[in-house]
Structure formats: C-alpha cells, structure tokens
Amino acid sequence: MPIHEKSLIRPENIKAHDKLVIDGVDVSGHWSTFIEPRVVTDYSERLEEEIAALPGGELIHRCWQCGSCTNACPVNALNPDFNPRYWIYLVRMGMESELLRDKEIIWQCVSCNRCTYACPRDVVPEGVMKATAHWLELKGHTPKSKSMIFDEEFTEQVVETGKIEEGRVIRRFFAKTGQPLLQDWLVEMVKRVARRLPVMQGILMGLATLIRPRTRGWGKARDAITEYVREQETLQRKALGLKDST
Ligand code: SF4
Ligand code: SF4
C-alpha cells in the first residue's frame, strides 16, 4: 500500500551544489539537484508486537489500510500531518524512525472515537493512537503527556478510595502539571455550578476535595486492583524489552 498522503521527497533529501563541474561541464545551480536515495536502515521487527502489547493496540494487525479512520478524524481535518492510517502503516511495517518524526503530534488525538466507529475492521484506531502515545512515553521518546498525568491521577484516586472526587482530581492534576488553580474557565464553571447546587451538596462537595472519603469495605478490591495493575505493567514493560519498574 503506498503512503499516498505523504511525500517522501523531503527538503533535507534534496541536494544541490552552487558550484559543480563534472567532466569539464558546469552543472552548478539547479542542474546539480538530486534526491538522496531513501534506504530503510532501522526496520524494527518488534514494533507491531510492542504496540499490540499495550492497551488499545491489540487489534492493530487487522488494519487493511482503507483510510476511513483518517477521513473521519477531526484532528486530521485541521492538520493533515495527523494521520492515524499512516501511523498504523508505519507500525505494521516496522518503520520506527519514520514514526518518530511525528512523535510531537501523535498525542494530539482527542479520543473522540470517530475513527473507531468508521473502521470496517474493528481495529479501534483510537486505542492504537493511545497505545502508540504510551509506547513513545515508555520508550523515553517523549515526556509523560498531560493526558497521561490526568489518567494516572484519576486511576490513583479510584484505586485508593473507590470513589472519584472531580474537584480533587482537578486540583492535584493542576499541581502536578504546574498550572494555576484559578483559571478563568474554571472559576466561571464553579460559579455556574454553585448557583444551581443545593447548599448542603455544595458543602459536601467542597469538603470532599479536602478530605478523602472512601467506599466502605474497599480494602480487598483496592488490593486486587493494585495487584492486577502491577501485573499488567510488568507484562507491558517486558513486551517492550524494558526493565521492570516495581
Ligand atoms: S479518536 Fe483520535 S484518531 Fe480517532 S478520530 Fe478522534 S482524534 Fe482522530
Ligand atoms: S479505518 Fe480501520 S482498517 Fe481502515 S485504515 Fe483505519 S484502522 Fe485500518
């Protein structure tokens, strides 16, 4: 399948000499323009397996490159370089360095799942985008994204307490990502919610952001979930050839 959305003739591969004489013939300037041959030197046999070992990437092998995911993607409509079909192609071909060229935009998937509904092969491209972004972080190619920090904060609270308190999630997420708590949009949202909220419920919500209410009898569930999460992390790191972090 050709990579029809991308030009492989890139500016850095086009060479020209201002002054060049060959066999006595002056071919300076545009006459000396040539394109460097493109040779794949970093083919990774394991790339598809590694992405498939991460949550969301399991069905990547089913892709038949129809492009419906990219056509449905609202981020692609804004930025043609954001291209799920193309990245799935690169992963399946093991073209790691080509994939790394786009490492700064893969995380921009907004998880709308339009691609997932459009996909005729049930690949779940949204999951593949998440798995690819996760792979980039685990391999150290990109720092942990804000989206990942939010997911970790959310999960930590659910596992610890069996409950989720949005106010505390947002407060701790902002603290971890160095963002000010008093942001205009948040202040406005809190004002609007406060106007409609019964007083007692508002007090309880406020208290819940400061203390950590727990689901009664949650201990056994917490231990089981923690063990499962550790097992999965160990398996994923092993699949990626990384040292166990626990
Ligand atoms: S989930 Fe991500 S890749 Fe899929 S359509 Fe939405 S933004 Fe695009
Ligand atoms: S829509 Fe599905 S099968 Fe088609 S290119 Fe995207 S992931 Fe592959």
PDB file of C-alpha atoms in Angstrom, residues 48 50-61 88 113 116 122-134 232 236:
ATOM      1  CA  GLU A  48       3.918  -4.006  15.825  1.00  0.00           C
ATOM      2  CA  GLU A  50       5.174  -3.864  21.102  1.00  0.00           C
ATOM      3  CA  ILE A  51       2.247  -1.601  20.213  1.00  0.00           C
ATOM      4  CA  ALA A  52      -0.099  -4.622  20.295  1.00  0.00           C
ATOM      5  CA  ALA A  53       1.095  -5.410  23.830  1.00  0.00           C
ATOM      6  CA  LEU A  54      -0.217  -2.080  25.130  1.00  0.00           C
ATOM      7  CA  PRO A  55      -3.873  -1.382  25.993  1.00  0.00           C
ATOM      8  CA  GLY A  56      -5.745  -0.300  22.863  1.00  0.00           C
ATOM      9  CA  GLY A  57      -3.204  -1.619  20.378  1.00  0.00           C
ATOM     10  CA  GLU A  58      -4.283  -5.268  20.458  1.00  0.00           C
ATOM     11  CA  LEU A  59      -6.143  -5.300  17.120  1.00  0.00           C
ATOM     12  CA  ILE A  60      -3.685  -3.328  15.001  1.00  0.00           C
ATOM     13  CA  HIS A  61      -2.954  -6.451  12.889  1.00  0.00           C
ATOM     14  CA  ILE A  88      -0.714   2.293  11.692  1.00  0.00           C
ATOM     15  CA  ASN A 113     -13.589   7.789  18.624  1.00  0.00           C
ATOM     16  CA  THR A 116     -13.303   3.726  15.771  1.00  0.00           C
ATOM     17  CA  ASP A 122     -12.752  -3.165  14.245  1.00  0.00           C
ATOM     18  CA  VAL A 123      -9.140  -2.106  14.674  1.00  0.00           C
ATOM     19  CA  VAL A 124     -10.145   0.525  17.290  1.00  0.00           C
ATOM     20  CA  PRO A 125      -7.743   3.130  15.867  1.00  0.00           C
ATOM     21  CA  GLU A 126      -8.364   5.434  18.844  1.00  0.00           C
ATOM     22  CA  GLY A 127      -6.903   2.710  21.039  1.00  0.00           C
ATOM     23  CA  VAL A 128      -3.950   2.314  18.683  1.00  0.00           C
ATOM     24  CA  MET A 129      -3.268   6.075  18.931  1.00  0.00           C
ATOM     25  CA  LYS A 130      -3.312   5.827  22.727  1.00  0.00           C
ATOM     26  CA  ALA A 131      -1.083   2.735  22.677  1.00  0.00           C
ATOM     27  CA  THR A 132       1.356   4.499  20.330  1.00  0.00           C
ATOM     28  CA  ALA A 133       1.492   7.599  22.545  1.00  0.00           C
ATOM     29  CA  HIS A 134       2.028   5.336  25.573  1.00  0.00           C
ATOM     30  CA  GLN A 232      -0.115  -5.658  33.626  1.00  0.00           C
ATOM     31  CA  GLN A 236       3.893  -4.448  29.181  1.00  0.00           C
TER      32      GLN A 236
END
